[in-house]
Every structure is written in C-alpha cells, then in structure tokens.
mmCIF file of C-alpha atoms and ligand atoms in Angstrom:
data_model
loop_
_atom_site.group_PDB
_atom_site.id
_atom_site.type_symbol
_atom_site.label_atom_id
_atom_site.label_comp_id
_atom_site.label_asym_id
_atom_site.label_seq_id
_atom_site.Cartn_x
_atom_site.Cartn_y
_atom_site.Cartn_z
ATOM 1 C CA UNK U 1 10.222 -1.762 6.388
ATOM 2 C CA UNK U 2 12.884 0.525 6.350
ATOM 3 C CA UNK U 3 13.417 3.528 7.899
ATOM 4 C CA UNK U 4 16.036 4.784 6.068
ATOM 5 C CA UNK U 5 15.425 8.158 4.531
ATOM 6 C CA UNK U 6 18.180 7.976 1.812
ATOM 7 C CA UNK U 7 16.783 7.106 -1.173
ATOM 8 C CA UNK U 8 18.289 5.990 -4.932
ATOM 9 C CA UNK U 9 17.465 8.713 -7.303
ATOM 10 C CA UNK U 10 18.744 7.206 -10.669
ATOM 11 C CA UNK U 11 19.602 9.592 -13.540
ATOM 12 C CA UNK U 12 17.207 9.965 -16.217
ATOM 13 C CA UNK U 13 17.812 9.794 -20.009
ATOM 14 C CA UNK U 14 16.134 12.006 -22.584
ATOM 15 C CA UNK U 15 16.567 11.791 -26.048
ATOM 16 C CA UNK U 16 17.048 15.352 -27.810
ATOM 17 C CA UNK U 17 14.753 14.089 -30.527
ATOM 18 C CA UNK U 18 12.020 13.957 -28.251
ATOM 19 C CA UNK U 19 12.856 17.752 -26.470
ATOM 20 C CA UNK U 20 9.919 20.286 -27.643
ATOM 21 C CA UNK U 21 10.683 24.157 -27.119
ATOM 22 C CA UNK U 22 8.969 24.546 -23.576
ATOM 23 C CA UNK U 23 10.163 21.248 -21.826
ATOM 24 C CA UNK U 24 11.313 21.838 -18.820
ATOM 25 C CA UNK U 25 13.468 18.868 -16.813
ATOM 26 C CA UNK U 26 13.343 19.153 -13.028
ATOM 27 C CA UNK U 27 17.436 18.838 -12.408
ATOM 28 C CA UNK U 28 20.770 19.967 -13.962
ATOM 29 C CA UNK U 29 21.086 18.655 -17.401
ATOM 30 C CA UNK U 30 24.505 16.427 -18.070
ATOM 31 C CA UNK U 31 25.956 15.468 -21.288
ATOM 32 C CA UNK U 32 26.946 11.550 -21.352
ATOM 33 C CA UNK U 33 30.491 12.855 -19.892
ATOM 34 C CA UNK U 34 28.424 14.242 -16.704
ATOM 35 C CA UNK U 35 29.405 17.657 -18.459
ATOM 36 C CA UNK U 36 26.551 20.453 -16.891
ATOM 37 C CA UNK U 37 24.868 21.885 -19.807
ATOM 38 C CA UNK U 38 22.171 23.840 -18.716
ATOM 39 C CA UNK U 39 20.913 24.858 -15.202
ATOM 40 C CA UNK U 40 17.412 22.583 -13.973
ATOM 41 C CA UNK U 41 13.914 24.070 -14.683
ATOM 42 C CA UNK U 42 15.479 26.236 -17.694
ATOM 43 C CA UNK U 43 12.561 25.836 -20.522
ATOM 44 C CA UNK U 44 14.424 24.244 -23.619
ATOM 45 C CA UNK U 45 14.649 27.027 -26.603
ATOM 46 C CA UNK U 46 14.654 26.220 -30.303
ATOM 47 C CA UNK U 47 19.142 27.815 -30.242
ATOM 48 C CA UNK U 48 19.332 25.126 -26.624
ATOM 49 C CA UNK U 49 18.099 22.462 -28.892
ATOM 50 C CA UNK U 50 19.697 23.361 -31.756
ATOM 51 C CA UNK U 51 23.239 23.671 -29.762
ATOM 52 C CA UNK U 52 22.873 19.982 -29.006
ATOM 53 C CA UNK U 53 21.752 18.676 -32.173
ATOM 54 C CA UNK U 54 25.028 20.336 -33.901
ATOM 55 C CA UNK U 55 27.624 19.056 -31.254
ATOM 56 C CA UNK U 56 26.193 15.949 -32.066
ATOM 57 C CA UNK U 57 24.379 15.150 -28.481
ATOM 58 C CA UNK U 58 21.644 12.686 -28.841
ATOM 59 C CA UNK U 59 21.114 11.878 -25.424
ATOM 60 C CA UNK U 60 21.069 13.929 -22.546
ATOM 61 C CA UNK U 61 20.689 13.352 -18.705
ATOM 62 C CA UNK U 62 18.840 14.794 -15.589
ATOM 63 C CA UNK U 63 18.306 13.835 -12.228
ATOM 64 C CA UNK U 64 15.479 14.898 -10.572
ATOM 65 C CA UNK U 65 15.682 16.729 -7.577
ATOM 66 C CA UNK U 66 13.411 16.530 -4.515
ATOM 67 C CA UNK U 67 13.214 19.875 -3.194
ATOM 68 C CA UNK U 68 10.141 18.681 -1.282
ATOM 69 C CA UNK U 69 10.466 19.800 2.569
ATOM 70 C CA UNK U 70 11.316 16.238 5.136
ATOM 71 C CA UNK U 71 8.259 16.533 7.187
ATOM 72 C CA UNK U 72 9.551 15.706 10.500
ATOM 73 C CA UNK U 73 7.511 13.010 12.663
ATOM 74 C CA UNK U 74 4.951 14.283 14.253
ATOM 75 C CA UNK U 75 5.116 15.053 18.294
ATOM 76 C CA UNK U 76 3.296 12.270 19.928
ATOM 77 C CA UNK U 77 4.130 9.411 17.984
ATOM 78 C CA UNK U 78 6.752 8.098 20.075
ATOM 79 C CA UNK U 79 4.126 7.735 23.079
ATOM 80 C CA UNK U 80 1.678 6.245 20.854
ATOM 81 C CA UNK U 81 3.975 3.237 19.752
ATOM 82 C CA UNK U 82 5.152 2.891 23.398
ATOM 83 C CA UNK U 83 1.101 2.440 24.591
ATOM 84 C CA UNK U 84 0.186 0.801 21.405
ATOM 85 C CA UNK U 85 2.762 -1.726 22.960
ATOM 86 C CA UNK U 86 1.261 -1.104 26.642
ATOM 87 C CA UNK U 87 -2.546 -2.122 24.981
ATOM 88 C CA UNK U 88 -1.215 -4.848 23.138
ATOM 89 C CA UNK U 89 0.896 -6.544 26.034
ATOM 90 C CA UNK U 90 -2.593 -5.988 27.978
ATOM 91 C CA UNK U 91 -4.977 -7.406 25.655
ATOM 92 C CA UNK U 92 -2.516 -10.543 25.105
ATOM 93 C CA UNK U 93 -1.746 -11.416 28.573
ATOM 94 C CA UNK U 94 -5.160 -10.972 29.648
ATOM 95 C CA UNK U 95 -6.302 -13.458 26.861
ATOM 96 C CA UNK U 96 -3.567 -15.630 27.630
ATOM 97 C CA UNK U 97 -4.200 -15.815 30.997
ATOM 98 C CA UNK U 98 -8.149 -16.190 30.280
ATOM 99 C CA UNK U 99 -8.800 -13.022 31.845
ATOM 100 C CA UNK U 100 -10.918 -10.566 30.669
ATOM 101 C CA UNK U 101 -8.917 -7.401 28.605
ATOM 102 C CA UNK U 102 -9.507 -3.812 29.547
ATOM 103 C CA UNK U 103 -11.672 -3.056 26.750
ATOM 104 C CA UNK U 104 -12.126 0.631 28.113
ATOM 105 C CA UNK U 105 -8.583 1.165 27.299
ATOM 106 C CA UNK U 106 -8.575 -0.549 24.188
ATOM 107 C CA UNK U 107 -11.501 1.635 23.404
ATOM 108 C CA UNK U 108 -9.748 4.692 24.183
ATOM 109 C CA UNK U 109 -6.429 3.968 22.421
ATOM 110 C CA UNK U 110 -8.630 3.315 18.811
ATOM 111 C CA UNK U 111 -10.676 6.215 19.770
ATOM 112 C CA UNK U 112 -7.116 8.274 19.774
ATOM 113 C CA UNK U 113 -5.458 6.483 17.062
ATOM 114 C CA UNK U 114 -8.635 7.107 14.760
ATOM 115 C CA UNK U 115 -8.553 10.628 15.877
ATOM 116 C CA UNK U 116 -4.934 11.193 15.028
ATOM 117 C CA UNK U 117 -5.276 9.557 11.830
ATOM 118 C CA UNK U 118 -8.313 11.578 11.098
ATOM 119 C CA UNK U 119 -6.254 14.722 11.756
ATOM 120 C CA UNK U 120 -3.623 14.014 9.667
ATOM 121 C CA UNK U 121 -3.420 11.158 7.054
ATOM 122 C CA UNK U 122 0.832 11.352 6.701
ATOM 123 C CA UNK U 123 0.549 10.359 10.398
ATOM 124 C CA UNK U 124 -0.108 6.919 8.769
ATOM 125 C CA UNK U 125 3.950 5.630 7.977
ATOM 126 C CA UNK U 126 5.250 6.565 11.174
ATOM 127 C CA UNK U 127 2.820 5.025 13.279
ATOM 128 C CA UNK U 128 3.168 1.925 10.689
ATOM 129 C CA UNK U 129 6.687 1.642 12.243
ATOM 130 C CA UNK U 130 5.541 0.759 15.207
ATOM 131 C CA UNK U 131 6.251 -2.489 13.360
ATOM 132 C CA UNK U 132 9.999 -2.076 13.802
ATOM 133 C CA UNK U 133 9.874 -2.270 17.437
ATOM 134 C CA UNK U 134 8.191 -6.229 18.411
ATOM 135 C CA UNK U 135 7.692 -9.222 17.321
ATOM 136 C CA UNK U 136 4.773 -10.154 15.009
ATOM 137 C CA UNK U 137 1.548 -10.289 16.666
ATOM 138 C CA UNK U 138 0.935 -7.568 18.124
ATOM 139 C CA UNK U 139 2.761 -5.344 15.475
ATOM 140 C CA UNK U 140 0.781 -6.719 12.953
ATOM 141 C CA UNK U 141 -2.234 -6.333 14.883
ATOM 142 C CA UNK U 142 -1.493 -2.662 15.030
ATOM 143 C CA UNK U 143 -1.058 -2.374 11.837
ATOM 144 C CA UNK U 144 -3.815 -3.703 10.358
ATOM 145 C CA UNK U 145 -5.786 -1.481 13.409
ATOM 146 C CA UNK U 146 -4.698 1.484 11.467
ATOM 147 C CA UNK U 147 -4.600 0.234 7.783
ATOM 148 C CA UNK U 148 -8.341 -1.069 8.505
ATOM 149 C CA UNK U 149 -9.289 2.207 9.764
ATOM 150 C CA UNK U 150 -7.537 4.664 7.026
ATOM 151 C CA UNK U 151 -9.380 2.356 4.398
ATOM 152 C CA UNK U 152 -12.879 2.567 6.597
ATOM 153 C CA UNK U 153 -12.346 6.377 6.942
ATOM 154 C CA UNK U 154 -11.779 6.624 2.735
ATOM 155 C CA UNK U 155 -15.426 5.188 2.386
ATOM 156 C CA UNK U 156 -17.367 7.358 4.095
ATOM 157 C CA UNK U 157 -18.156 5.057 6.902
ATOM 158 C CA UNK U 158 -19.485 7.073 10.319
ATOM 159 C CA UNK U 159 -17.455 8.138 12.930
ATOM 160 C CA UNK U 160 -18.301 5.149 15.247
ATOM 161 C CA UNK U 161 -17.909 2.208 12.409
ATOM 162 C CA UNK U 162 -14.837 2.959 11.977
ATOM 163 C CA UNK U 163 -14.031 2.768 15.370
ATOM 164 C CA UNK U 164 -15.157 -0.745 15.694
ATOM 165 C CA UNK U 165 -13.662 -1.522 12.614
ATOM 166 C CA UNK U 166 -10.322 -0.361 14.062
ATOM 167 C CA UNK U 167 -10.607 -2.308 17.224
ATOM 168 C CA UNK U 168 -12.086 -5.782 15.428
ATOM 169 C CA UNK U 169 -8.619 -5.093 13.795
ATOM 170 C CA UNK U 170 -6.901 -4.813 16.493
ATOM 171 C CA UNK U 171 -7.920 -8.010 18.181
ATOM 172 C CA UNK U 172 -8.294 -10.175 14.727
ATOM 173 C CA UNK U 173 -5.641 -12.558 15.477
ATOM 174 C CA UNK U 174 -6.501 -13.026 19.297
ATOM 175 C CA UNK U 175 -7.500 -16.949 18.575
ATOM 176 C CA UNK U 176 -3.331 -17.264 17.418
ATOM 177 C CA UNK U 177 -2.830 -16.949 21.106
ATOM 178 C CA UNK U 178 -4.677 -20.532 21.543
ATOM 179 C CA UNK U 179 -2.248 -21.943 18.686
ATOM 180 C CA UNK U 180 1.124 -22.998 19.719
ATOM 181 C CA UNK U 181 4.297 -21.274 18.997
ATOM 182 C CA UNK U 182 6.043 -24.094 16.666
ATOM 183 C CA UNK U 183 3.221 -24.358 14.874
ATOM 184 C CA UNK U 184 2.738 -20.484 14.010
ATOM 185 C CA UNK U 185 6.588 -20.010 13.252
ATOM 186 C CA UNK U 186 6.467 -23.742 11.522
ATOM 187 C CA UNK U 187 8.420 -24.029 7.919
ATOM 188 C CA UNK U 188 7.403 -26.216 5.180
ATOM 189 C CA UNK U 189 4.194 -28.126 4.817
ATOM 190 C CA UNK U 190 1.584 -28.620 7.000
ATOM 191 C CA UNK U 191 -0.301 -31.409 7.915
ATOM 192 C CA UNK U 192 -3.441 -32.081 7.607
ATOM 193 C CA UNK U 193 -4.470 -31.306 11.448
ATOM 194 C CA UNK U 194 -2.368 -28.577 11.841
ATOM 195 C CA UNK U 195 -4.528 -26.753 8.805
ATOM 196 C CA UNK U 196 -7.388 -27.473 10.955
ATOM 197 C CA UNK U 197 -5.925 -26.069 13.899
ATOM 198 C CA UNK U 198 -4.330 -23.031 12.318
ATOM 199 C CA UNK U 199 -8.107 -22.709 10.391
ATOM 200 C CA UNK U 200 -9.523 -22.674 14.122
ATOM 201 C CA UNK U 201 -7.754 -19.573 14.984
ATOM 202 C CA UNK U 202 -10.765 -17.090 13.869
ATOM 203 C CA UNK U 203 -13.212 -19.380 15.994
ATOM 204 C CA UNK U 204 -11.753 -19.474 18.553
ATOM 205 C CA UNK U 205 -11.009 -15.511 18.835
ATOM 206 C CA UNK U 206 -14.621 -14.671 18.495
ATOM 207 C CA UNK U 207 -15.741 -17.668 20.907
ATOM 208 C CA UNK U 208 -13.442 -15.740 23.486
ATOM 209 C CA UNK U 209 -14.375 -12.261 22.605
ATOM 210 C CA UNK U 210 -18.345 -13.310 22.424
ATOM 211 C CA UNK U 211 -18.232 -13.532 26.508
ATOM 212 C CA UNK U 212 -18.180 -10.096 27.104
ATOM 213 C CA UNK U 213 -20.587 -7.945 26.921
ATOM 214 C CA UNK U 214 -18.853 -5.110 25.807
ATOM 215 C CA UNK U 215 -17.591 -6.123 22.265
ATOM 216 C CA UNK U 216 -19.844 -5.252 19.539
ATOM 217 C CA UNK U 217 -21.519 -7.870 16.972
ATOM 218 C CA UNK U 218 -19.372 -5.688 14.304
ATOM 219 C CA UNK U 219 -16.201 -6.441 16.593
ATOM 220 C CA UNK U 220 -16.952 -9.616 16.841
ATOM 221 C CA UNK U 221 -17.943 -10.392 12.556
ATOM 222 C CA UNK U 222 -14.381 -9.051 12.078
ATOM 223 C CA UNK U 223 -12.867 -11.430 14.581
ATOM 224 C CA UNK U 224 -14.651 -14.478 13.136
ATOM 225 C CA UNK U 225 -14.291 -13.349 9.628
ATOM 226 C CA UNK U 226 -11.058 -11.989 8.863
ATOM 227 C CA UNK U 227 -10.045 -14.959 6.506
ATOM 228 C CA UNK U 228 -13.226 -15.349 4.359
ATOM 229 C CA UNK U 229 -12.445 -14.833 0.636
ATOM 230 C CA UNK U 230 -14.871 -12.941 -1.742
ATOM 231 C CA UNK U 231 -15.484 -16.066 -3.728
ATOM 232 C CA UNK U 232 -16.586 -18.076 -0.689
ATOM 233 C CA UNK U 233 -13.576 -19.796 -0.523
ATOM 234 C CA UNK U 234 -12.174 -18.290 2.079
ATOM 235 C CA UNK U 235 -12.667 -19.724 6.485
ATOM 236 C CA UNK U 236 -13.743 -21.138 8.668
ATOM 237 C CA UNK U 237 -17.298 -20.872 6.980
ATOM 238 C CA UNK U 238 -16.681 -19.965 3.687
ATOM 239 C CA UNK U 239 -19.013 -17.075 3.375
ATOM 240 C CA UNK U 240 -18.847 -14.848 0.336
ATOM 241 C CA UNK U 241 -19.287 -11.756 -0.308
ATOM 242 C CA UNK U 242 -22.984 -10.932 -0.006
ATOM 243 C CA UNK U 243 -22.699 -11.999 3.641
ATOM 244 C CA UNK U 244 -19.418 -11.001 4.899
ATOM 245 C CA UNK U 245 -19.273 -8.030 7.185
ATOM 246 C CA UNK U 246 -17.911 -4.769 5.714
ATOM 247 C CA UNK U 247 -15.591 -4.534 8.545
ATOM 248 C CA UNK U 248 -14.625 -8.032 7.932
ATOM 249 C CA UNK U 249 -13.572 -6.999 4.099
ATOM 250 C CA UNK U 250 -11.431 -3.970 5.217
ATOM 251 C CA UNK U 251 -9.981 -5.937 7.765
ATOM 252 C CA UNK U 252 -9.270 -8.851 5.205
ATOM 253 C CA UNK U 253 -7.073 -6.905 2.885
ATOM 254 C CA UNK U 254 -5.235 -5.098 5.241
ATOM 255 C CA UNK U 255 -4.294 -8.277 6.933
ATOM 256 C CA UNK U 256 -3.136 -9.689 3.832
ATOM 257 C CA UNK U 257 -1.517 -6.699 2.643
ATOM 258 C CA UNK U 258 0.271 -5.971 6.418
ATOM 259 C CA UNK U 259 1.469 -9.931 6.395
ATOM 260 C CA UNK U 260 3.281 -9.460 2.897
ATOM 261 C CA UNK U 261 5.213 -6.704 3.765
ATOM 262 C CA UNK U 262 6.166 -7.689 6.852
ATOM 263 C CA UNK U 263 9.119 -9.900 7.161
ATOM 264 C CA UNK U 264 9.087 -13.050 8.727
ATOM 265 C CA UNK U 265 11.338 -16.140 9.585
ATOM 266 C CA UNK U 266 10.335 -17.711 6.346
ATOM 267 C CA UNK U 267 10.035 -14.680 4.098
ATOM 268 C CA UNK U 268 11.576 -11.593 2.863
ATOM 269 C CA UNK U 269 8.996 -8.760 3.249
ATOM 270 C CA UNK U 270 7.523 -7.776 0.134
ATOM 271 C CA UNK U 271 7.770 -3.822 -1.091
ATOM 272 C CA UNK U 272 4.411 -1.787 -1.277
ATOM 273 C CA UNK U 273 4.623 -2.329 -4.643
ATOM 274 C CA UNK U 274 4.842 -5.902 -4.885
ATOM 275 C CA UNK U 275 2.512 -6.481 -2.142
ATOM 276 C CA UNK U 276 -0.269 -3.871 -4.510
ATOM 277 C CA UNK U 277 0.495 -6.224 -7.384
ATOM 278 C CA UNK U 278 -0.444 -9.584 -5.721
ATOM 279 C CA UNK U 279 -3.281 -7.662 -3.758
ATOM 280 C CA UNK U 280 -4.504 -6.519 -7.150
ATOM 281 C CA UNK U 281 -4.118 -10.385 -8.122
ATOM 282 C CA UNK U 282 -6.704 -11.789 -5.620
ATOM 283 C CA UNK U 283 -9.367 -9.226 -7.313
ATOM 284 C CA UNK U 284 -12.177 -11.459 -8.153
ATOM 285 C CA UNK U 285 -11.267 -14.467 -6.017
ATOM 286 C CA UNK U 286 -9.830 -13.065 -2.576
ATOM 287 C CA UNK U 287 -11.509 -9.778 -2.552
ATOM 288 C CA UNK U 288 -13.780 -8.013 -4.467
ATOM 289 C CA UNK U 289 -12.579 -6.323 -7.242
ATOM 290 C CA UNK U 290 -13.959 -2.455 -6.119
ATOM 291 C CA UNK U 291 -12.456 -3.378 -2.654
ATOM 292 C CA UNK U 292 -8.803 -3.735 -4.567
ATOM 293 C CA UNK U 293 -9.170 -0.512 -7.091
ATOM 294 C CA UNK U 294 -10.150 1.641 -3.612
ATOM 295 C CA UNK U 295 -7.475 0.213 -1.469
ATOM 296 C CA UNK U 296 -5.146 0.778 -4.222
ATOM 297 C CA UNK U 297 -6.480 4.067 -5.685
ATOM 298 C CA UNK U 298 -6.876 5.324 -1.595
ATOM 299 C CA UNK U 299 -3.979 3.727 0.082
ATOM 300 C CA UNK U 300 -1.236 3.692 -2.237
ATOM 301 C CA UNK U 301 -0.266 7.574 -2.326
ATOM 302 C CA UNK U 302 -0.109 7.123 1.663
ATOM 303 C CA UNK U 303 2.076 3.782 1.364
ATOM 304 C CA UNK U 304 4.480 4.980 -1.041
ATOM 305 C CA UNK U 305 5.395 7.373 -3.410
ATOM 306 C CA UNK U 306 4.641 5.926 -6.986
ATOM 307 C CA UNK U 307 1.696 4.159 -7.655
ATOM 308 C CA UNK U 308 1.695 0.715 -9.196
ATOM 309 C CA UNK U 309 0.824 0.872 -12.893
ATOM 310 C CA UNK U 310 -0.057 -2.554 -13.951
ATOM 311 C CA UNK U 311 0.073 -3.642 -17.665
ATOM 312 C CA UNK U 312 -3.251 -3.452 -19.122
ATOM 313 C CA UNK U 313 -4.125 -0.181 -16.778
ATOM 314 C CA UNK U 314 -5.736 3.205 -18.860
ATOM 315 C CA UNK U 315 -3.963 6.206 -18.098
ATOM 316 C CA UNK U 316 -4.429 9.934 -18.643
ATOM 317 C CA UNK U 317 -1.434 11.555 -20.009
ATOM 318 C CA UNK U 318 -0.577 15.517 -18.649
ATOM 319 C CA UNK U 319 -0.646 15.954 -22.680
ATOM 320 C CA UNK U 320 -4.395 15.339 -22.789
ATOM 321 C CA UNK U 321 -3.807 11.949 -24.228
ATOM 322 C CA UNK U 322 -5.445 8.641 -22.979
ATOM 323 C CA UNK U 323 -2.613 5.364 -23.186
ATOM 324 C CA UNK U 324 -2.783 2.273 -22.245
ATOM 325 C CA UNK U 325 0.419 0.702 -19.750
ATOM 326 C CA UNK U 326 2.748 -1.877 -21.847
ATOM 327 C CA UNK U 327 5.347 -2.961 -20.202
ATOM 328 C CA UNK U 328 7.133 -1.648 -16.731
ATOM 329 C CA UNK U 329 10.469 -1.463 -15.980
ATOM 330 C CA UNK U 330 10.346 -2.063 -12.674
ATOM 331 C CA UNK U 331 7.866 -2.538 -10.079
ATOM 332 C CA UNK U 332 6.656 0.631 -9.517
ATOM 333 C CA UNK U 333 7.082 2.281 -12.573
ATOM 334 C CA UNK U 334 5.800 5.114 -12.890
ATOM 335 C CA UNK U 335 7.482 5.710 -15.656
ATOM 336 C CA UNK U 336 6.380 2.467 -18.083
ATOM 337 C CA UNK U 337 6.352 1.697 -21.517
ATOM 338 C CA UNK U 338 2.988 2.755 -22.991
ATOM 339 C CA UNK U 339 0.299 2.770 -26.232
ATOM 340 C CA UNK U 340 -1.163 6.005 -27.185
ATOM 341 C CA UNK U 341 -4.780 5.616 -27.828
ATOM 342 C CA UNK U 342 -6.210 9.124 -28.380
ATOM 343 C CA UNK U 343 -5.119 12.249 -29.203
ATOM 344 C CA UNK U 344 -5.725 14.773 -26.166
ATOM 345 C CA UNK U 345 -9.089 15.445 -27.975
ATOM 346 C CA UNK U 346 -9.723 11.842 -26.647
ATOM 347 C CA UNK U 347 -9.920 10.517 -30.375
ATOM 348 C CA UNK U 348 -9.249 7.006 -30.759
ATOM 349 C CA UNK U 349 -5.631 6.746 -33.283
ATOM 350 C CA UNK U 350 -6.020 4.637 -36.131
ATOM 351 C CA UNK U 351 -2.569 2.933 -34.915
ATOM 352 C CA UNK U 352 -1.819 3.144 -31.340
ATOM 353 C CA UNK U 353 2.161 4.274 -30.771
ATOM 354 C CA UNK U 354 4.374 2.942 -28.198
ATOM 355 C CA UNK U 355 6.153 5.848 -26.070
ATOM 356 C CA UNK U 356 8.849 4.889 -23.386
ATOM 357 C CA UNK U 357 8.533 7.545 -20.642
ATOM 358 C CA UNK U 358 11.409 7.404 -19.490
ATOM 359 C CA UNK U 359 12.738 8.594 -22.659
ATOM 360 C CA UNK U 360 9.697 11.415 -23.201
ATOM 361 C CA UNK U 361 10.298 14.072 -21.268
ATOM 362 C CA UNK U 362 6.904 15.830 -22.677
ATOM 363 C CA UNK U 363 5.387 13.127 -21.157
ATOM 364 C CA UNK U 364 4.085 12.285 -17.772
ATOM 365 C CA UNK U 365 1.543 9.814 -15.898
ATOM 366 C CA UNK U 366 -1.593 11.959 -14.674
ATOM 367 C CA UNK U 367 -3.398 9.666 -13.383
ATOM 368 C CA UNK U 368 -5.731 5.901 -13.916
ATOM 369 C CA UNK U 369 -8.437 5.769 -15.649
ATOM 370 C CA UNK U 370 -8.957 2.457 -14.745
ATOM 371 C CA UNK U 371 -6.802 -0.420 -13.401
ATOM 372 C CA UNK U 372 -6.295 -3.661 -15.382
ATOM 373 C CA UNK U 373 -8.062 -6.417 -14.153
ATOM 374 C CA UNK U 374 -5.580 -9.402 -12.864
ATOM 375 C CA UNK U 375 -6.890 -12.645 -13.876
ATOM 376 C CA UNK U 376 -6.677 -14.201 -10.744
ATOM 377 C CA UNK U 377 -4.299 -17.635 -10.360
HETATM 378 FE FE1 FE2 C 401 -5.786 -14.263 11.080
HETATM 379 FE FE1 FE2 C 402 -3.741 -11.335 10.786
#
C-alpha cells in the first residue's frame, strides 16, 4: 500500500444538455480549450446555460476539488507500530524457540489497540501501515488483528469478544512458524505433501496455543479455524458455517482480504477495490453472503474512499430515484453507467433509461440498496 498522499484527480466532462438551472459543479468550469468559464460552486442560471448553448459549447469540464482538511496522523501511532513489532518479534521467537509467549503483553497491546480503534475509527489506515515496515508474517498478523477487530466492533459484539477476537487474529498464522521458509515463499505448483503440510499450519497453531492455560477456547477456534470456508469446503476440518466460530468468520475474511492487498514475491498487491470485488465473489461459497455485504457496507468507507459498485447492485440516487449499476468504468466507480428504475416517487418506469454519471452532473450515487450477488466461480 502506498503512502503517497498525491492523488490523480481526473477532469470531469458534463454535457450542457444535461445542465438544469441549480446544478452546481464542485471546481472551476473549463471550456475544451481549458478556457475558465465560470468560478466552482456558482449555481448554473437559465442566461449561464444559454451563453454556452449559443457559442456552440456542448461539453464542458470541471475538476473537483478536495477542500477536505489532511487529517494529520494521529500522536501515538509511531510507538504503536514500533511495539506492535516488539509483540510480534516476542510472540514469534518465543514460539519458535518452543517457549511460552508473554500473553500478558499480548493481552495488553490488543487491549490498547482495541481501545484506540474504538476511539477513533480513521486511526484504522495508519496503523494498517504498519505493513510497510516488515516482512509478511507478522505484518499481516497485525493487520488482520485490527481488520478482525474493526469488523467485530461494527457488530455489536461486547467489549471482551472483541478482544479475543483481536488477539486469535493476531496469533492466526502461528502454526506457519512450524512450516519451512521455501515452502511458504515457494512459486508454482505444489505437491501433493506440501498441500498437506501447508493445510497443517492451523493445527498445528492451536495444538501449540492449547498448552497454556491462558488462551481462551474463542482464541483458540480462531487459531484452528481461520481457513474454513462457509460452504464446508474450507480446512483442516471442513466445517461450515453453522459450526464455525464467529471469531473464526471475522478472522477469515480479513485474512483473505489483508493477503490480497498485500504484495508478495509472487504477486502484485491488489487495490481495495479489487480485493472488495473478489471478496464479494466468495459470497456464498467462501463466506457467507451477510458476512461480505457488512464487511463491505462497514469496512469499505474506512479502506478507501469510493465504494465498489458492482454491476447488478440497487442504488438510491440524491434525485430520489432508485437505479440499478450497468456497467463501471473502472474499478471503483463511483461514478458507473446506470438504469433508472423509478421515478423519485419510487415508481417502477415502464422503460428503464441508461444515465452515464459521469456525464450527469444532476446526478449522484447516495447510497446501496442492496449489493449484487456474485455468482461465485
Ligand atoms: Fe493461515
Ligand atoms: Fe493469515
């Protein structure tokens, strides 16, 4: 992920046709010569419109402008990556070495992680880059410490599920420690016995957790079932959903969605967006369909700016109206190519009408009425 704050604001056409007396467009509007024509935020008149019909202007151009105040990271973070690092060396080495892990400490760091996420949700991306710092394991089990928590904390869950649901995250991946490195970084297929081994990995975590006596049964059902799949075709046991562990579920998806946008030796690392899109795939087969529309109804405005808008999904119009996505530009449109299915009086049309919004300016995204279900693969 990067940190850089500079980010591509494209230009954005609007067809006079479509300009109503009232529209407002949130940046300087240019002619197709990048000539200014009218200041940003001016409402359009009936003479403005009328000006550019008679010189002839049929499209016109605005960029929008984010006068949105940079929040600036929040004090504290910097010590929190440097003993998230401190916990995770700890917990490692002591598993490594067969030891047993301060769990008091681990305690205490989820116990002040959940607390500074519960204080402030935004706190969420900078802490995520903690990911920029190490190498994979224990940035990743960071991560999906703090996803797994955010999504526990959007459900209502009590103060002290959550908690174990942040550290069963945190030490989901322990058993990798018993795997060897070539075969964790390995490219290409894998054999037969290495499946088996790699399979093992959730075993043998919660075999080594199990010893001590201070690791909750929750702790330890997120350990052992991190890679079960909703259908029951997930390991090592292949339960399902009716008897996975909640903790296990949140900790599922946040794994998978951490691992895709995270790069590794044999992958580019996937944007939010894409990573939504495939998460939103393995509805029905991976994870359980609610589980997907929360994570991506809850966690997306705290990942990244746009939602994802898949083709298929209802949406409310700021007109009233109720449309249904087409097509997308790109991946995270929010901005797509839709139907219009009622009028704002939420009467069906007797012929739907496509509307590009990126060439409606009257027009904007409100919000889902429902996500489109993904057939799964
Ligand atoms: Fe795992
Ligand atoms: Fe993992």
């Amino acid at each position: 992920m990067s940190s850089d704050p500079i980010r591509h604001i494209e230009r954005i056409e609007v067809r006079v046709d479509f300009l109503e007396v009232g529209t407002t467009l949130a940046g300087n509007v240019y002619d197709e010569q990048n000539h200014l024509l009218f200041r940003s935020h001016i409402p359009f008149t009936q003479d403005m419109i009328e000006f550019l019909k008679k010189k002839g202007i049929q499209l016109i151009y605005y960029t929008p402008r984010d006068d949105a105040p940079v929040k600036t990271q929040p004090e504290g973070i910097e010590q929190f990556r440097n003993r998230a690092r401190d916990i995770m060396d700890m917990l490692l080495e002591a598993v490594a070495r067969n030891d047993r892990p301060d769990f008091n400490e681990a305690r205490q760091f989820v116990r002040d992680l959940q607390d500074f996420i519960e204080a402030d949700d935004s706190t969420l991306l900078p802490l995520m880059k903690i990911r920029e710092y190490d190498d994979y394991t224990y940035t990743h089990s960071v991560n999906v410490g703090i996803l797994s928590m955010m999504l526990a904390g959007k459900y209502g869950i009590d103060y002290e599920m959550v908690h174990d649901v942040g550290l069963g995250a945190l030490l989901h991946d322990t058993g990798k420690l018993t795997i060897s490195r070539d075969l964790l970084n390995k490219q290409g297929k894998l054999s037969g016995d290495e499946i088996y081994i790699f399979r093992q990995h959730p075993v043998k975590g919660y075999e080594y957790m199990e010893q001590f006596k201070d690791v909750s049964e929750d702790v330890l059902a997120i350990i052992h079932q991190h890679h079960e799949w909703y259908n029951g075709k997930g390991y090592p046991r292949g339960l399902n959903d009716e008897n996975m562990h909640a903790g296990a579920k949140f900790a599922a998806i946040c794994d998978v969605y951490d691992a895709l946008t995270t790069e590794r030796s044999y992958k580019r690392a996937y944007t939010t967006s894409e990573a939504l899109a495939l998460i939103m795939r393995g509805a029905g087969t991976h994870f359980s369909p609610v589980l997907v529309s929360r994570f991506v109804r809850d966690m997306t405005p705290l990942l990244q700016k746009h939602p994802v808008f898949p083709p298929g999904t209802l949406v409310l119009l700021n007109t009233g109206e109720v449309a249904m996505v087409r097509e997308v530009h790109s991946i995270g449109d929010d901005k797509p190519i839709v139907a219009i299915v009622t009028d704002n009086q939420r009467k069906r049309l007797a012929r739907t009408f496509n509307i590009d919004l990126t060439m409606d300016a009257t027009r904007n995204l409100e919000k889902v009425i429902r996500f489109a279900s993904i057939p799964p693969e």
